[in-house]
PDB file of C-alpha atoms (C1' of nucleotides) in Angstrom:
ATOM      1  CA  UNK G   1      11.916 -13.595 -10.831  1.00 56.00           C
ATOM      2  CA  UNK G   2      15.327 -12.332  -9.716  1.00 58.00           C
ATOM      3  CA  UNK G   3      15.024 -10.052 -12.438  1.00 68.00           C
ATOM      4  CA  UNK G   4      11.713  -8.742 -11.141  1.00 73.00           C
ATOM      5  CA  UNK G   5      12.189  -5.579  -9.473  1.00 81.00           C
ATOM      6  CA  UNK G   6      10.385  -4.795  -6.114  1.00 85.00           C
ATOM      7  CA  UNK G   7       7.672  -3.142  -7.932  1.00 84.00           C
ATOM      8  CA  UNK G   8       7.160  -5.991 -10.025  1.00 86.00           C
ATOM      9  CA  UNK G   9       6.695  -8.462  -7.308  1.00 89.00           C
ATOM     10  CA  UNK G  10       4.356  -7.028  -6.188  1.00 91.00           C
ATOM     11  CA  UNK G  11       2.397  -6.620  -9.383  1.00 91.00           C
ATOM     12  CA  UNK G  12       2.708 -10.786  -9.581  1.00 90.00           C
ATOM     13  CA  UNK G  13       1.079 -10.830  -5.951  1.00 92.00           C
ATOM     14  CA  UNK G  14      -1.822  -8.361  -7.042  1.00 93.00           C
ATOM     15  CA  UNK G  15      -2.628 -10.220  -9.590  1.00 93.00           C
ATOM     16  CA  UNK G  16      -3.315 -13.380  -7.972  1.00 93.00           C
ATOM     17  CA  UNK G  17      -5.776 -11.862  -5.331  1.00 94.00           C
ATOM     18  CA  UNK G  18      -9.297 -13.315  -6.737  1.00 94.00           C
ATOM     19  CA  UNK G  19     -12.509 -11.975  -7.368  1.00 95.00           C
ATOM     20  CA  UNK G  20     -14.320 -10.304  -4.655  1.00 95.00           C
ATOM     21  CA  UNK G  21     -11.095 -10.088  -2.248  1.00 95.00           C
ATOM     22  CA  UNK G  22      -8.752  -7.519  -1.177  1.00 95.00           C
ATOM     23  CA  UNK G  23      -5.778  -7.066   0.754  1.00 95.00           C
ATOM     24  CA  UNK G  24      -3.308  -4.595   2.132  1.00 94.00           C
ATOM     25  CA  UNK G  25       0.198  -2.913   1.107  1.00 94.00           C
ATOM     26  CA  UNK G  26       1.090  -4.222   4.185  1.00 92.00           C
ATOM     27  CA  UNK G  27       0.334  -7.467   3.747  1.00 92.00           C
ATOM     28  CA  UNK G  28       1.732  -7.586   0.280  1.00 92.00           C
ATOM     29  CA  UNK G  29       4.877  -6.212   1.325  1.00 90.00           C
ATOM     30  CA  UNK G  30       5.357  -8.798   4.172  1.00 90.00           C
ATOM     31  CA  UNK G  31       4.797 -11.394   2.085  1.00 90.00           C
ATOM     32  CA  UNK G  32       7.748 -10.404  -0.169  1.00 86.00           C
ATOM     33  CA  UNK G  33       9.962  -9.870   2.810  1.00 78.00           C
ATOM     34  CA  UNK G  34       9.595  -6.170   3.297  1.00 77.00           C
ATOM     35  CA  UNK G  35       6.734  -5.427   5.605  1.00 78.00           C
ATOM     36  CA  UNK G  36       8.383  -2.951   6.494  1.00 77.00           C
ATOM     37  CA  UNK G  37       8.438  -1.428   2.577  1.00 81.00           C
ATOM     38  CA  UNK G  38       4.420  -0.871   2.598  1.00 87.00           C
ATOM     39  CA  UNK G  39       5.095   2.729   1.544  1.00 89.00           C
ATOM     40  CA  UNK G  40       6.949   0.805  -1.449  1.00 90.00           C
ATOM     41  CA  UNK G  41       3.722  -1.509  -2.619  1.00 92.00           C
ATOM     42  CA  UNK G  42       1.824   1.680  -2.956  1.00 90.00           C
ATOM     43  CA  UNK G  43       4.423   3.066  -4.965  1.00 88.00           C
ATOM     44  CA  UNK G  44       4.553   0.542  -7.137  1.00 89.00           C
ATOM     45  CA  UNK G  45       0.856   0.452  -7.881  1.00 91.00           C
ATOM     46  CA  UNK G  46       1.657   3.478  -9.155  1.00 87.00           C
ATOM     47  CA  UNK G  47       2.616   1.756 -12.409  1.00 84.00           C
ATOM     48  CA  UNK G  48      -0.291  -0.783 -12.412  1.00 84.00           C
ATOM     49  CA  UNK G  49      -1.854   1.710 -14.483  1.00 79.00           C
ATOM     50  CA  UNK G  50       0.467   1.418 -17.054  1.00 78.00           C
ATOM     51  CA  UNK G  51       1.707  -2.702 -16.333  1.00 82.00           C
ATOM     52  CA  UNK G  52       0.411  -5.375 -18.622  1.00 75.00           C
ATOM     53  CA  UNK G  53      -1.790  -6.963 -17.808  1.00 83.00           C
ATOM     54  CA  UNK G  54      -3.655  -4.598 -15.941  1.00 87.00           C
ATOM     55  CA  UNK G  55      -3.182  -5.212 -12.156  1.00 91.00           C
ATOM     56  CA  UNK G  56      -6.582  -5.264 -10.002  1.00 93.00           C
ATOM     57  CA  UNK G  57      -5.294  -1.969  -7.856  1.00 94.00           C
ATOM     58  CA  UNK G  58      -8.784  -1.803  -6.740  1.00 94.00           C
ATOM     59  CA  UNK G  59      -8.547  -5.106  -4.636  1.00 95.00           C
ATOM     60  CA  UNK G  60      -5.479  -3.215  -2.883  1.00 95.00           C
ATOM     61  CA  UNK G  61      -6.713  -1.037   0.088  1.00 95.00           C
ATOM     62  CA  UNK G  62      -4.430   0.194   2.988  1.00 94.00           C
ATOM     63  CA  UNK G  63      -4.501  -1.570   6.412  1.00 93.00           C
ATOM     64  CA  UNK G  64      -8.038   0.443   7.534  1.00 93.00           C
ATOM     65  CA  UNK G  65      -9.664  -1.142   4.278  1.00 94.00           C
ATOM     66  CA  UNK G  66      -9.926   2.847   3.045  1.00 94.00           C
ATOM     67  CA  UNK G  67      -9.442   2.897  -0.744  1.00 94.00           C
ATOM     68  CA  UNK G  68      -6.501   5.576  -0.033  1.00 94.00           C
ATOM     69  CA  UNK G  69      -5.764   4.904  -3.731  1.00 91.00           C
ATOM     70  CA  UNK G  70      -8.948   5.690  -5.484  1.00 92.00           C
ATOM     71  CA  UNK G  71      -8.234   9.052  -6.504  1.00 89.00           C
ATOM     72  CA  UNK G  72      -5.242   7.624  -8.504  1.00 90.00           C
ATOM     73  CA  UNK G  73      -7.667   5.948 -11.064  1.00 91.00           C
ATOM     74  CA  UNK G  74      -9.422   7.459 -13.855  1.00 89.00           C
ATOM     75  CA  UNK G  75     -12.008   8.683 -11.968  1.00 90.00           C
ATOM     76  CA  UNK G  76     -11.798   8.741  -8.268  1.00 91.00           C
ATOM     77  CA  UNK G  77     -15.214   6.897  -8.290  1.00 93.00           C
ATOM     78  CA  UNK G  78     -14.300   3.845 -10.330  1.00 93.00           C
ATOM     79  CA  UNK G  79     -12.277   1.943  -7.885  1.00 93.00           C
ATOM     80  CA  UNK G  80     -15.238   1.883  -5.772  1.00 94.00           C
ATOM     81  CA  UNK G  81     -17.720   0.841  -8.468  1.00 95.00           C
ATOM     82  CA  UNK G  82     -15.385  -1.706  -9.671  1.00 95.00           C
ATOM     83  CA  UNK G  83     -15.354  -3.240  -5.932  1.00 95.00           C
ATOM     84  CA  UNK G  84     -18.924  -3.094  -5.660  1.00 96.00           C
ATOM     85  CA  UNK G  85     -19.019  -4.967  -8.799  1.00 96.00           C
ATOM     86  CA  UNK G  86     -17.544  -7.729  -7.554  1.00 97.00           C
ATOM     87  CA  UNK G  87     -19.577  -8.048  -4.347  1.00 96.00           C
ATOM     88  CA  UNK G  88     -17.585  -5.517  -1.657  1.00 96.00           C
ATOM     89  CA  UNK G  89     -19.848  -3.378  -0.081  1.00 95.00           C
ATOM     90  CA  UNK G  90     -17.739   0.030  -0.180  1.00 94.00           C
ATOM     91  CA  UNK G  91     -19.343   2.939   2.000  1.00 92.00           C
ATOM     92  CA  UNK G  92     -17.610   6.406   2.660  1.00 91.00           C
ATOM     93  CA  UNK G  93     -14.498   4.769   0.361  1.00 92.00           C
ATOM     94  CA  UNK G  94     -14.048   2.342   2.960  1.00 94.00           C
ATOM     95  CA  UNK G  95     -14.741  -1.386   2.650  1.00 95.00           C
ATOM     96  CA  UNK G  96     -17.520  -3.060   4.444  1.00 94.00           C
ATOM     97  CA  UNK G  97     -17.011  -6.265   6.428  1.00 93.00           C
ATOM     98  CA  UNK G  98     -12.808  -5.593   5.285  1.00 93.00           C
ATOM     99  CA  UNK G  99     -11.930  -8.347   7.471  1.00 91.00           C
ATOM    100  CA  UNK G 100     -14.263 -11.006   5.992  1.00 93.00           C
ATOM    101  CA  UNK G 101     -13.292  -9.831   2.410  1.00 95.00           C
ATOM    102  CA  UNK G 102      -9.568  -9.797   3.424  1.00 94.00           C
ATOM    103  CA  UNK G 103      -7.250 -11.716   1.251  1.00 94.00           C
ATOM    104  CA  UNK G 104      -3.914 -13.135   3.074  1.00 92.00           C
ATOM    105  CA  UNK G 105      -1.570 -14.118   0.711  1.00 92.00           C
ATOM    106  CA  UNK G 106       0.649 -15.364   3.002  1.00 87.00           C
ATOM    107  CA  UNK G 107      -1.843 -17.713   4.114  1.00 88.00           C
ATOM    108  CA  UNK G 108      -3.806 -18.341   0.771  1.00 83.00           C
ATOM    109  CA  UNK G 109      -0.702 -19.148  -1.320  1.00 76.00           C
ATOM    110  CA  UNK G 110       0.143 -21.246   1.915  1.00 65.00           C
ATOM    111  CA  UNK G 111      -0.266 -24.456  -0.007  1.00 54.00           C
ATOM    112  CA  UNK G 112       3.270 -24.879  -1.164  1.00 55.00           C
ATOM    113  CA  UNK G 113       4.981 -24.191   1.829  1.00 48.00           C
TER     114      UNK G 113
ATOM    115  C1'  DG F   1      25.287  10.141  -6.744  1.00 70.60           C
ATOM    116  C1'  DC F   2      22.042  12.786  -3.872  1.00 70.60           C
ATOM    117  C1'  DG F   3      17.604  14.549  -2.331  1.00 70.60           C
ATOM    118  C1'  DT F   4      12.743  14.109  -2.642  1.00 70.60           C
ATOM    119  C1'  DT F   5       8.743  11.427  -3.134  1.00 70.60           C
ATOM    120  C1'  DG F   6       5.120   8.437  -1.417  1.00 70.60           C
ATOM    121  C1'  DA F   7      -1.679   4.195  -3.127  1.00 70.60           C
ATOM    122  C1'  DC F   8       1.618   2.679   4.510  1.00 70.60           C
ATOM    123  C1'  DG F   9       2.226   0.979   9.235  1.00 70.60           C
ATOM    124  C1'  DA F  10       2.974   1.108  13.955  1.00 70.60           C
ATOM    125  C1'  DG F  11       3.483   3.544  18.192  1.00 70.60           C
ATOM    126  C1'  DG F  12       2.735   7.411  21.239  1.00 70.60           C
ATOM    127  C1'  DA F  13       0.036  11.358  23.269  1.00 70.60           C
TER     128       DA F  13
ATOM    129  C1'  DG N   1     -11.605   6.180  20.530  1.00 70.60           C
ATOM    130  C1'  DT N   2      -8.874  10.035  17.383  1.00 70.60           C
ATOM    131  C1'  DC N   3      -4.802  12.785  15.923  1.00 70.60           C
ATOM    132  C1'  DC N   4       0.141  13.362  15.267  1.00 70.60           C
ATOM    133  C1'  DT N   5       4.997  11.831  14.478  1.00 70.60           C
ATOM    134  C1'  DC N   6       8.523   8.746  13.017  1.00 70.60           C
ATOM    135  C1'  DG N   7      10.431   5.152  10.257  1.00 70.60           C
ATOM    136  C1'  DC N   8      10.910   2.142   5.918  1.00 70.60           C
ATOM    137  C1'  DC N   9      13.270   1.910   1.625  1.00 70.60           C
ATOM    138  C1'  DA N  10      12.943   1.524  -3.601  1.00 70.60           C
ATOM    139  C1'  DA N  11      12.098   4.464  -7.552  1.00 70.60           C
ATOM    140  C1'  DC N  12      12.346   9.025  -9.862  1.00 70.60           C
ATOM    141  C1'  DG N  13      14.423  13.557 -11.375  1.00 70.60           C
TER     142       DG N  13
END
DNA sequence: GCGTTGACGAGGA
DNA sequence: GTCCTCGCCAACG
């Protein structure tokens, strides 16, 4: 993990957020000890596209829930179909209810601290 | 090595 | 409540 760059933290992070949840770059980025590096989560997502395996960008909204991202996907439409397909009402390319589908690592991974 | 970029966040008006 | 400005800091060219 030392060898992990920032971006790729933050692909391991992303990839653990389950089914039907989301989170934001915020969020991520204070859990690897750079809240104040949000700008750099988004950034990194920026290579999700290309990272193996694919990372669920989708589930990664900004702190308003908007899917500020979509329009990086293949079609600006799919990141909300993909969120509806897992249960997340998305309206106006904002999530529904984002604080009842929000997904704290720092509190959901809390289990081995 | 330097300047620009950028899927954000928080604070102020 | 909305809109604007500043700051963060790694990666890219």
């Amino acid at each position: 993990m030392d060898n992990a760059s920032f971006y790729e933290q933050v692909f391991q992070v992303v990839a653990l957020i389950p089914n039907g949840r989301v989170t934001s770059y915020g969020v991520i980025a204070a859990y690897l000890g750079a809240k104040s590096s949000s700008r750099m989560v988004g950034y990194a997502m920026n290579d999700a596209v290309k990272a193996m395996p694919p990372i669920p960008a989708h589930r990664v909204v900004n702190r308003n829930g908007l899917l500020t991202g979509k329009f990086h996907f293949s079609t600006p439409t799919k990141m909300q179909e993909l969120l509806e397909a897992e249960g997340v009402k998305v309206i106006d390319d904002k999530i529904v209810n984002f604080k009842k589908f929000f997904w704290d690592p720092s509190v959901e991974l809390d289990l081995e601290r």
